[in-house]
mmCIF file of C-alpha atoms and ligand atoms in Angstrom:
data_model
loop_
_atom_site.group_PDB
_atom_site.id
_atom_site.type_symbol
_atom_site.label_atom_id
_atom_site.label_comp_id
_atom_site.label_asym_id
_atom_site.label_seq_id
_atom_site.Cartn_x
_atom_site.Cartn_y
_atom_site.Cartn_z
ATOM 1 C CA MET A 1 -33.267 1.052 1.609
ATOM 2 C CA SER A 2 -31.018 4.021 2.148
ATOM 3 C CA GLN A 3 -28.284 5.052 -0.542
ATOM 4 C CA PRO A 4 -25.426 3.280 0.183
ATOM 5 C CA ILE A 5 -21.528 4.654 0.583
ATOM 6 C CA LEU A 6 -19.242 2.824 -1.221
ATOM 7 C CA ILE A 7 -15.999 2.384 -0.077
ATOM 8 C CA LEU A 8 -13.128 1.132 -1.815
ATOM 9 C CA GLY A 9 -11.244 -0.675 0.626
ATOM 10 C CA GLY A 10 -8.052 -2.943 1.019
ATOM 11 C CA THR A 11 -6.373 -0.907 3.948
ATOM 12 C CA SER A 12 -6.855 -0.513 7.430
ATOM 13 C CA GLU A 13 -8.462 2.770 6.902
ATOM 14 C CA ALA A 14 -11.033 1.125 4.929
ATOM 15 C CA TYR A 15 -11.898 -1.113 7.596
ATOM 16 C CA ALA A 16 -11.883 1.441 10.331
ATOM 17 C CA LEU A 17 -14.193 3.605 8.103
ATOM 18 C CA ALA A 18 -16.739 0.977 7.177
ATOM 19 C CA GLU A 19 -16.779 -0.016 11.255
ATOM 20 C CA ARG A 20 -17.537 3.483 12.301
ATOM 21 C CA LEU A 21 -20.204 4.654 9.627
ATOM 22 C CA VAL A 22 -22.258 1.045 10.198
ATOM 23 C CA ALA A 23 -22.072 1.727 14.185
ATOM 24 C CA ALA A 24 -23.505 5.115 13.044
ATOM 25 C CA GLY A 25 -26.208 3.268 10.956
ATOM 26 C CA GLN A 26 -25.297 4.217 7.454
ATOM 27 C CA ARG A 27 -25.621 1.868 4.760
ATOM 28 C CA VAL A 28 -21.837 0.605 3.462
ATOM 29 C CA ILE A 29 -20.620 -1.299 0.791
ATOM 30 C CA SER A 30 -17.074 -2.237 0.868
ATOM 31 C CA SER A 31 -15.270 -3.305 -2.543
ATOM 32 C CA LEU A 32 -12.219 -5.335 -2.428
ATOM 33 C CA ALA A 33 -9.983 -6.294 -5.262
ATOM 34 C CA GLY A 34 -10.017 -9.854 -4.413
ATOM 35 C CA ARG A 35 -6.342 -10.506 -4.578
ATOM 36 C CA THR A 36 -6.406 -12.196 -1.080
ATOM 37 C CA GLU A 37 -7.938 -15.656 -0.854
ATOM 38 C CA SER A 38 -10.037 -15.175 2.384
ATOM 39 C CA PRO A 39 -9.939 -11.674 3.193
ATOM 40 C CA ARG A 40 -10.833 -10.456 6.473
ATOM 41 C CA LEU A 41 -14.476 -9.319 6.012
ATOM 42 C CA PRO A 42 -15.331 -5.299 6.692
ATOM 43 C CA ALA A 43 -18.199 -4.482 8.655
ATOM 44 C CA GLY A 44 -21.502 -3.872 6.493
ATOM 45 C CA GLU A 45 -21.879 -5.381 3.015
ATOM 46 C CA VAL A 46 -19.020 -6.238 1.001
ATOM 47 C CA ARG A 47 -18.254 -7.299 -2.903
ATOM 48 C CA ILE A 48 -15.172 -8.678 -4.477
ATOM 49 C CA GLY A 49 -13.743 -8.162 -7.680
ATOM 50 C CA GLY A 50 -12.562 -5.645 -10.178
ATOM 51 C CA PHE A 51 -15.663 -3.563 -11.859
ATOM 52 C CA GLY A 52 -14.565 -3.761 -14.925
ATOM 53 C CA GLY A 53 -12.690 -0.209 -15.783
ATOM 54 C CA VAL A 54 -14.458 3.236 -15.912
ATOM 55 C CA GLU A 55 -17.579 1.909 -17.574
ATOM 56 C CA GLY A 56 -17.853 -1.072 -15.293
ATOM 57 C CA LEU A 57 -17.397 1.251 -12.284
ATOM 58 C CA MET A 58 -20.315 3.901 -13.563
ATOM 59 C CA ASP A 59 -22.813 1.028 -14.369
ATOM 60 C CA TYR A 60 -22.086 -0.167 -10.479
ATOM 61 C CA LEU A 61 -22.549 3.116 -9.236
ATOM 62 C CA ARG A 62 -26.059 3.578 -11.149
ATOM 63 C CA GLN A 63 -27.612 0.192 -10.603
ATOM 64 C CA GLN A 64 -26.658 0.437 -6.759
ATOM 65 C CA GLY A 65 -27.738 4.158 -6.251
ATOM 66 C CA ILE A 66 -24.403 5.091 -4.803
ATOM 67 C CA ARG A 67 -24.590 8.097 -2.552
ATOM 68 C CA CYS A 68 -20.692 8.937 -2.614
ATOM 69 C CA VAL A 69 -17.497 7.391 -3.002
ATOM 70 C CA ILE A 70 -14.508 6.738 -0.672
ATOM 71 C CA ASP A 71 -11.249 5.608 -2.498
ATOM 72 C CA ALA A 72 -9.399 4.422 0.670
ATOM 73 C CA THR A 73 -7.354 1.680 -1.430
ATOM 74 C CA HIS A 74 -3.766 1.499 -0.582
ATOM 75 C CA PRO A 75 -1.324 4.205 -1.405
ATOM 76 C CA PHE A 76 0.350 1.849 -4.069
ATOM 77 C CA ALA A 77 -2.632 0.550 -6.029
ATOM 78 C CA ALA A 78 -1.807 2.595 -8.888
ATOM 79 C CA GLN A 79 -5.222 2.258 -11.254
ATOM 80 C CA MET A 80 -8.270 2.224 -9.021
ATOM 81 C CA GLY A 81 -8.312 5.637 -7.937
ATOM 82 C CA TRP A 82 -7.857 6.650 -11.645
ATOM 83 C CA HIS A 83 -11.281 5.100 -12.296
ATOM 84 C CA ALA A 84 -12.787 6.132 -9.783
ATOM 85 C CA TRP A 85 -12.074 9.742 -10.468
ATOM 86 C CA GLY A 86 -13.101 9.013 -13.788
ATOM 87 C CA ALA A 87 -16.575 7.253 -12.894
ATOM 88 C CA CYS A 88 -17.701 9.509 -10.187
ATOM 89 C CA ARG A 89 -16.952 12.672 -12.504
ATOM 90 C CA LEU A 90 -18.758 11.282 -15.347
ATOM 91 C CA SER A 91 -21.637 10.107 -12.987
ATOM 92 C CA GLY A 92 -21.932 13.178 -10.745
ATOM 93 C CA VAL A 93 -21.299 11.441 -7.428
ATOM 94 C CA PRO A 94 -19.136 12.928 -4.632
ATOM 95 C CA LEU A 95 -15.553 11.253 -4.186
ATOM 96 C CA LEU A 96 -13.024 11.613 -1.140
ATOM 97 C CA ARG A 97 -9.577 9.734 -1.206
ATOM 98 C CA ILE A 98 -8.262 8.927 2.291
ATOM 99 C CA GLU A 99 -4.550 8.346 2.049
ATOM 100 C CA ARG A 100 -1.723 8.307 4.995
ATOM 101 C CA PRO A 101 0.625 10.448 4.577
ATOM 102 C CA PRO A 102 3.827 9.357 3.089
ATOM 103 C CA TRP A 103 7.003 9.098 5.100
ATOM 104 C CA THR A 104 9.426 12.035 4.839
ATOM 105 C CA PRO A 105 13.192 11.666 5.484
ATOM 106 C CA ALA A 106 14.622 13.144 8.797
ATOM 107 C CA PRO A 107 18.129 14.199 9.114
ATOM 108 C CA GLY A 108 20.654 11.299 8.927
ATOM 109 C CA ASP A 109 18.341 9.499 6.647
ATOM 110 C CA ARG A 110 20.128 7.997 3.716
ATOM 111 C CA TRP A 111 17.388 7.458 1.201
ATOM 112 C CA GLU A 112 17.397 6.914 -2.546
ATOM 113 C CA GLU A 113 14.014 7.399 -3.873
ATOM 114 C CA VAL A 114 13.047 5.743 -7.163
ATOM 115 C CA ALA A 115 9.825 5.662 -9.057
ATOM 116 C CA GLY A 116 10.243 2.006 -10.145
ATOM 117 C CA TRP A 117 11.849 -1.593 -9.303
ATOM 118 C CA SER A 118 14.117 -1.155 -12.308
ATOM 119 C CA GLU A 119 15.742 2.361 -10.920
ATOM 120 C CA ALA A 120 15.703 0.435 -7.641
ATOM 121 C CA VAL A 121 18.039 -2.532 -8.861
ATOM 122 C CA GLU A 122 20.530 0.463 -10.487
ATOM 123 C CA ARG A 123 20.575 2.271 -7.140
ATOM 124 C CA LEU A 124 21.592 -1.147 -5.278
ATOM 125 C CA ARG A 125 24.573 -1.278 -7.880
ATOM 126 C CA TRP A 126 25.397 2.224 -7.239
ATOM 127 C CA ILE A 127 25.468 1.926 -3.614
ATOM 128 C CA ASN A 128 27.210 -1.192 -3.984
ATOM 129 C CA ALA A 129 24.430 -3.370 -1.845
ATOM 130 C CA ARG A 130 25.524 -6.862 -0.832
ATOM 131 C CA ARG A 131 23.259 -7.836 2.107
ATOM 132 C CA VAL A 132 19.645 -6.531 0.885
ATOM 133 C CA PHE A 133 16.522 -6.186 3.269
ATOM 134 C CA LEU A 134 13.715 -6.592 0.921
ATOM 135 C CA ALA A 135 10.277 -5.348 2.444
ATOM 136 C CA ILE A 136 7.892 -4.772 -0.713
ATOM 137 C CA GLY A 137 5.266 -7.151 -0.391
ATOM 138 C CA ARG A 138 4.923 -10.163 -2.480
ATOM 139 C CA GLN A 139 3.703 -8.828 -5.932
ATOM 140 C CA GLU A 140 7.052 -7.467 -7.473
ATOM 141 C CA LEU A 141 9.625 -9.571 -5.982
ATOM 142 C CA GLN A 142 10.786 -10.971 -9.534
ATOM 143 C CA HIS A 143 12.281 -7.899 -10.222
ATOM 144 C CA PHE A 144 15.048 -8.700 -7.565
ATOM 145 C CA ALA A 145 15.151 -12.561 -8.197
ATOM 146 C CA SER A 146 17.722 -12.374 -10.892
ATOM 147 C CA LEU A 147 20.433 -10.808 -8.837
ATOM 148 C CA ASP A 148 22.387 -13.864 -8.214
ATOM 149 C CA ASP A 149 25.512 -12.054 -6.586
ATOM 150 C CA LEU A 150 23.123 -10.519 -3.900
ATOM 151 C CA TRP A 151 21.691 -11.535 -0.590
ATOM 152 C CA PHE A 152 18.053 -10.994 0.081
ATOM 153 C CA LEU A 153 16.470 -11.241 3.484
ATOM 154 C CA ILE A 154 12.594 -11.074 2.208
ATOM 155 C CA ARG A 155 9.735 -10.438 4.765
ATOM 156 C CA LEU A 156 6.193 -10.909 3.853
ATOM 157 C CA VAL A 157 2.977 -11.618 5.855
ATOM 158 C CA SER A 158 2.807 -15.224 3.961
ATOM 159 C CA PRO A 159 4.508 -17.261 1.327
ATOM 160 C CA PRO A 160 4.165 -16.321 -2.129
ATOM 161 C CA ASP A 161 3.129 -19.014 -4.424
ATOM 162 C CA PRO A 162 5.148 -19.663 -6.470
ATOM 163 C CA LEU A 163 8.200 -18.827 -4.600
ATOM 164 C CA PRO A 164 10.379 -16.535 -6.957
ATOM 165 C CA PRO A 165 13.578 -18.121 -7.958
ATOM 166 C CA PHE A 166 16.104 -16.197 -5.548
ATOM 167 C CA ARG A 167 19.575 -17.637 -5.609
ATOM 168 C CA GLN A 168 20.717 -16.686 -2.380
ATOM 169 C CA ALA A 169 17.710 -15.598 0.044
ATOM 170 C CA GLU A 170 15.948 -15.842 3.594
ATOM 171 C CA TRP A 171 12.449 -15.986 3.705
ATOM 172 C CA LEU A 172 10.623 -14.453 6.999
ATOM 173 C CA TYR A 173 7.297 -14.272 7.769
ATOM 174 C CA ALA A 174 5.376 -11.713 9.976
ATOM 175 C CA ARG A 175 3.293 -9.204 10.055
ATOM 176 C CA GLY A 176 3.478 -5.587 11.750
ATOM 177 C CA PRO A 177 3.430 -3.879 13.843
ATOM 178 C CA PHE A 178 7.088 -3.979 14.296
ATOM 179 C CA ALA A 179 8.893 -2.644 17.309
ATOM 180 C CA LEU A 180 11.871 -0.609 16.996
ATOM 181 C CA ALA A 181 14.127 -3.146 19.240
ATOM 182 C CA ASP A 182 13.422 -5.709 17.096
ATOM 183 C CA GLU A 183 14.155 -4.176 13.649
ATOM 184 C CA ARG A 184 17.501 -3.021 14.861
ATOM 185 C CA ASP A 185 17.759 -6.482 15.948
ATOM 186 C CA LEU A 186 17.020 -7.864 12.447
ATOM 187 C CA LEU A 187 19.663 -5.235 10.747
ATOM 188 C CA ASP A 188 22.244 -6.572 12.787
ATOM 189 C CA ARG A 189 21.926 -10.151 13.213
ATOM 190 C CA TYR A 190 21.581 -9.929 9.363
ATOM 191 C CA ARG A 191 24.253 -7.779 8.867
ATOM 192 C CA ILE A 192 21.989 -5.939 6.220
ATOM 193 C CA ASP A 193 24.101 -3.007 4.298
ATOM 194 C CA ALA A 194 20.957 -1.831 2.497
ATOM 195 C CA ILE A 195 16.860 -1.875 2.540
ATOM 196 C CA VAL A 196 14.553 -1.546 -0.549
ATOM 197 C CA CYS A 197 10.691 -0.549 0.686
ATOM 198 C CA LYS A 198 7.649 1.378 -0.741
ATOM 199 C CA ASN A 199 6.647 4.688 0.896
ATOM 200 C CA SER A 200 3.896 3.144 2.461
ATOM 201 C CA GLY A 201 3.614 5.976 5.280
ATOM 202 C CA GLY A 202 2.017 4.841 8.732
ATOM 203 C CA GLU A 203 3.345 3.864 12.302
ATOM 204 C CA ALA A 204 3.135 -0.071 11.622
ATOM 205 C CA THR A 205 6.150 -0.492 9.572
ATOM 206 C CA ALA A 206 8.334 2.606 10.135
ATOM 207 C CA ALA A 207 10.709 1.616 12.888
ATOM 208 C CA LYS A 208 12.838 -0.122 10.080
ATOM 209 C CA LEU A 209 13.577 3.410 8.874
ATOM 210 C CA ILE A 210 14.636 4.345 12.195
ATOM 211 C CA ALA A 211 16.969 1.468 12.826
ATOM 212 C CA ALA A 212 18.171 2.189 9.275
ATOM 213 C CA ARG A 213 18.978 5.831 10.231
ATOM 214 C CA GLU A 214 20.926 5.068 13.459
ATOM 215 C CA ARG A 215 22.966 2.772 11.395
ATOM 216 C CA GLY A 216 23.699 4.881 8.261
ATOM 217 C CA ILE A 217 22.044 2.125 6.268
ATOM 218 C CA PRO A 218 20.782 3.287 2.770
ATOM 219 C CA VAL A 219 17.097 2.800 2.055
ATOM 220 C CA VAL A 220 15.929 2.485 -1.526
ATOM 221 C CA MET A 221 12.038 4.030 -1.113
ATOM 222 C CA ARG A 222 9.980 3.627 -3.832
ATOM 223 C CA LYS A 223 7.774 6.649 -4.301
ATOM 224 C CA ARG A 224 4.024 6.574 -4.688
ATOM 225 C CA PRO A 225 2.292 6.616 -7.932
ATOM 226 C CA PRO A 226 0.908 9.231 -9.003
ATOM 227 C CA ARG A 227 -2.881 10.315 -8.074
ATOM 228 C CA PRO A 228 -5.406 12.441 -10.250
ATOM 229 C CA PRO A 229 -4.738 15.905 -8.826
ATOM 230 C CA GLU A 230 -8.244 17.271 -8.239
ATOM 231 C CA VAL A 231 -9.636 14.530 -6.189
ATOM 232 C CA GLN A 232 -10.082 15.885 -2.422
ATOM 233 C CA SER A 233 -7.774 13.721 -0.420
ATOM 234 C CA VAL A 234 -7.709 13.327 3.395
ATOM 235 C CA ALA A 235 -5.322 11.743 5.719
ATOM 236 C CA THR A 236 -7.496 10.411 8.527
ATOM 237 C CA VAL A 237 -10.759 8.526 9.186
ATOM 238 C CA GLU A 238 -11.898 11.253 11.273
ATOM 239 C CA ALA A 239 -11.485 13.749 8.590
ATOM 240 C CA ALA A 240 -13.459 11.235 6.036
ATOM 241 C CA LEU A 241 -16.114 11.195 8.605
ATOM 242 C CA ALA A 242 -16.168 15.012 8.458
ATOM 243 C CA TRP A 243 -16.508 15.398 4.798
ATOM 244 C CA LEU A 244 -19.092 12.319 4.934
ATOM 245 C CA ASN A 245 -21.101 14.571 7.231
ATOM 246 C CA GLU A 246 -21.587 17.309 5.117
ATOM 247 C CA VAL A 247 -21.983 15.381 1.958
ATOM 248 C CA LEU A 248 -24.829 13.733 3.493
ATOM 249 C CA GLN A 249 -26.540 16.539 4.736
ATOM 250 C CA THR A 250 -26.968 18.168 1.049
HETATM 251 P P1 NAP B 301 -4.808 -0.900 -8.850
HETATM 252 O O1 NAP B 301 -3.466 -1.541 -9.622
HETATM 253 O O2 NAP B 301 -5.256 0.467 -8.323
HETATM 254 O O3 NAP B 301 -6.162 -1.899 -9.350
HETATM 255 C C1 NAP B 301 -5.807 -2.942 -10.484
HETATM 256 C C2 NAP B 301 -7.504 -3.149 -11.053
HETATM 257 O O4 NAP B 301 -7.888 -3.894 -9.988
HETATM 258 C C3 NAP B 301 -8.459 -2.030 -10.788
HETATM 259 O O5 NAP B 301 -8.417 -1.523 -12.073
HETATM 260 C C4 NAP B 301 -9.927 -2.803 -10.618
HETATM 261 O O6 NAP B 301 -10.199 -3.556 -11.595
HETATM 262 C C5 NAP B 301 -9.153 -3.585 -9.333
HETATM 263 N N1 NAP B 301 -9.629 -2.981 -7.955
HETATM 264 C C6 NAP B 301 -8.497 -2.380 -7.153
HETATM 265 N N2 NAP B 301 -9.003 -2.138 -5.980
HETATM 266 C C7 NAP B 301 -10.216 -2.799 -5.995
HETATM 267 C C8 NAP B 301 -11.198 -2.687 -4.936
HETATM 268 N N3 NAP B 301 -10.682 -2.474 -3.854
HETATM 269 N N4 NAP B 301 -12.533 -3.041 -5.430
HETATM 270 C C9 NAP B 301 -12.762 -3.617 -6.626
HETATM 271 N N5 NAP B 301 -11.474 -3.565 -7.289
HETATM 272 C C10 NAP B 301 -10.525 -3.066 -7.427
HETATM 273 O O7 NAP B 301 -4.698 -2.027 -7.560
HETATM 274 P P2 NAP B 301 -3.690 -3.259 -7.131
HETATM 275 O O8 NAP B 301 -2.199 -2.775 -6.620
HETATM 276 O O9 NAP B 301 -3.691 -4.354 -7.899
HETATM 277 O O10 NAP B 301 -4.219 -3.343 -5.215
HETATM 278 C C11 NAP B 301 -5.410 -4.254 -5.332
HETATM 279 C C12 NAP B 301 -6.095 -3.899 -3.947
HETATM 280 O O11 NAP B 301 -5.172 -4.364 -3.205
HETATM 281 C C13 NAP B 301 -6.488 -2.571 -3.656
HETATM 282 O O12 NAP B 301 -7.545 -2.451 -3.647
HETATM 283 C C14 NAP B 301 -5.630 -2.220 -2.684
HETATM 284 O O13 NAP B 301 -5.824 -1.199 -1.629
HETATM 285 C C15 NAP B 301 -5.008 -3.501 -2.070
HETATM 286 N N6 NAP B 301 -3.706 -3.514 -1.637
HETATM 287 C C16 NAP B 301 -2.804 -3.014 -2.398
HETATM 288 C C17 NAP B 301 -1.327 -2.905 -2.168
HETATM 289 C C18 NAP B 301 -0.444 -2.411 -3.028
HETATM 290 O O14 NAP B 301 0.876 -2.439 -2.571
HETATM 291 N N7 NAP B 301 -0.385 -2.547 -4.270
HETATM 292 C C19 NAP B 301 -1.096 -3.390 -0.598
HETATM 293 C C20 NAP B 301 -2.072 -3.444 0.062
HETATM 294 C C21 NAP B 301 -3.072 -3.650 -0.217
HETATM 295 P P3 NAP B 301 -11.307 -3.017 -12.560
HETATM 296 O O15 NAP B 301 -10.593 -2.059 -13.511
HETATM 297 O O16 NAP B 301 -11.614 -4.087 -13.344
HETATM 298 O O17 NAP B 301 -12.385 -2.407 -12.169
#
């Protein structure tokens, strides 16, 4: 059996990379955290669940004879990249990060960039928001649930269980990509006066930012968490394939 490539997954880039590598005849193991009940499975082999910190990952790298690691976790997955860096450095296994570029503000944007959700709540107060479009996923909604005097439009892929106790909220279940015309309509129909989101980057959910810019609506934008600075990072699956091509030849 050839030595596998380990992809730390959970993103569209991770799925695309696994597919390309398997199609090219490479042995690939994709790792998922196990947060989603029945996740879409990537091409190739799959393992699910945490490794048990840096040491657990080091054991796994050794046991499986991992050739190299691609950290393709989400830009807002704050821990896994640090663990991958530690484990790969100590094990001498090559590591590459693949991360889509963040969005950057364009002329006319009214962004309030924040490092955390308590700061986001402060900014909502500061800009005197009343009707807020919350597009932050379902894990961290509790930070906003006690703002009883604000009305929220909360868009998620699927309902959270349990539903956080928002006093005034409408829940909307939809999966991107979202078209600009629909995002314009959404902001107008619900009379949104502020948006809260994470700087995920990518095309699929960017249209709301354009619609907000056109209307002068402020966007409270959570910045990405810090990453280990020494890890080489690329923005695309193509660039990751080029890096792998070189590493696998050495
Ligand atoms: P995190 O804070 O970076 O990770 C927390 C712990 O979960 C890690 O220490 C690790 O446990 C385990 N873990 C994370 N990713 C893993 C993976 N791919 N394979 C095996 N174990 C993993 O990440 P998170 O924010 O909880 O997100 C979990 C997963 O969901 C990530 O893989 C990410 O790509 C995906 N995701 C996250 C977001 C987001 O906004 N955070 C959005 C979309 C998808 P051990 O220490 O035990 O190894």
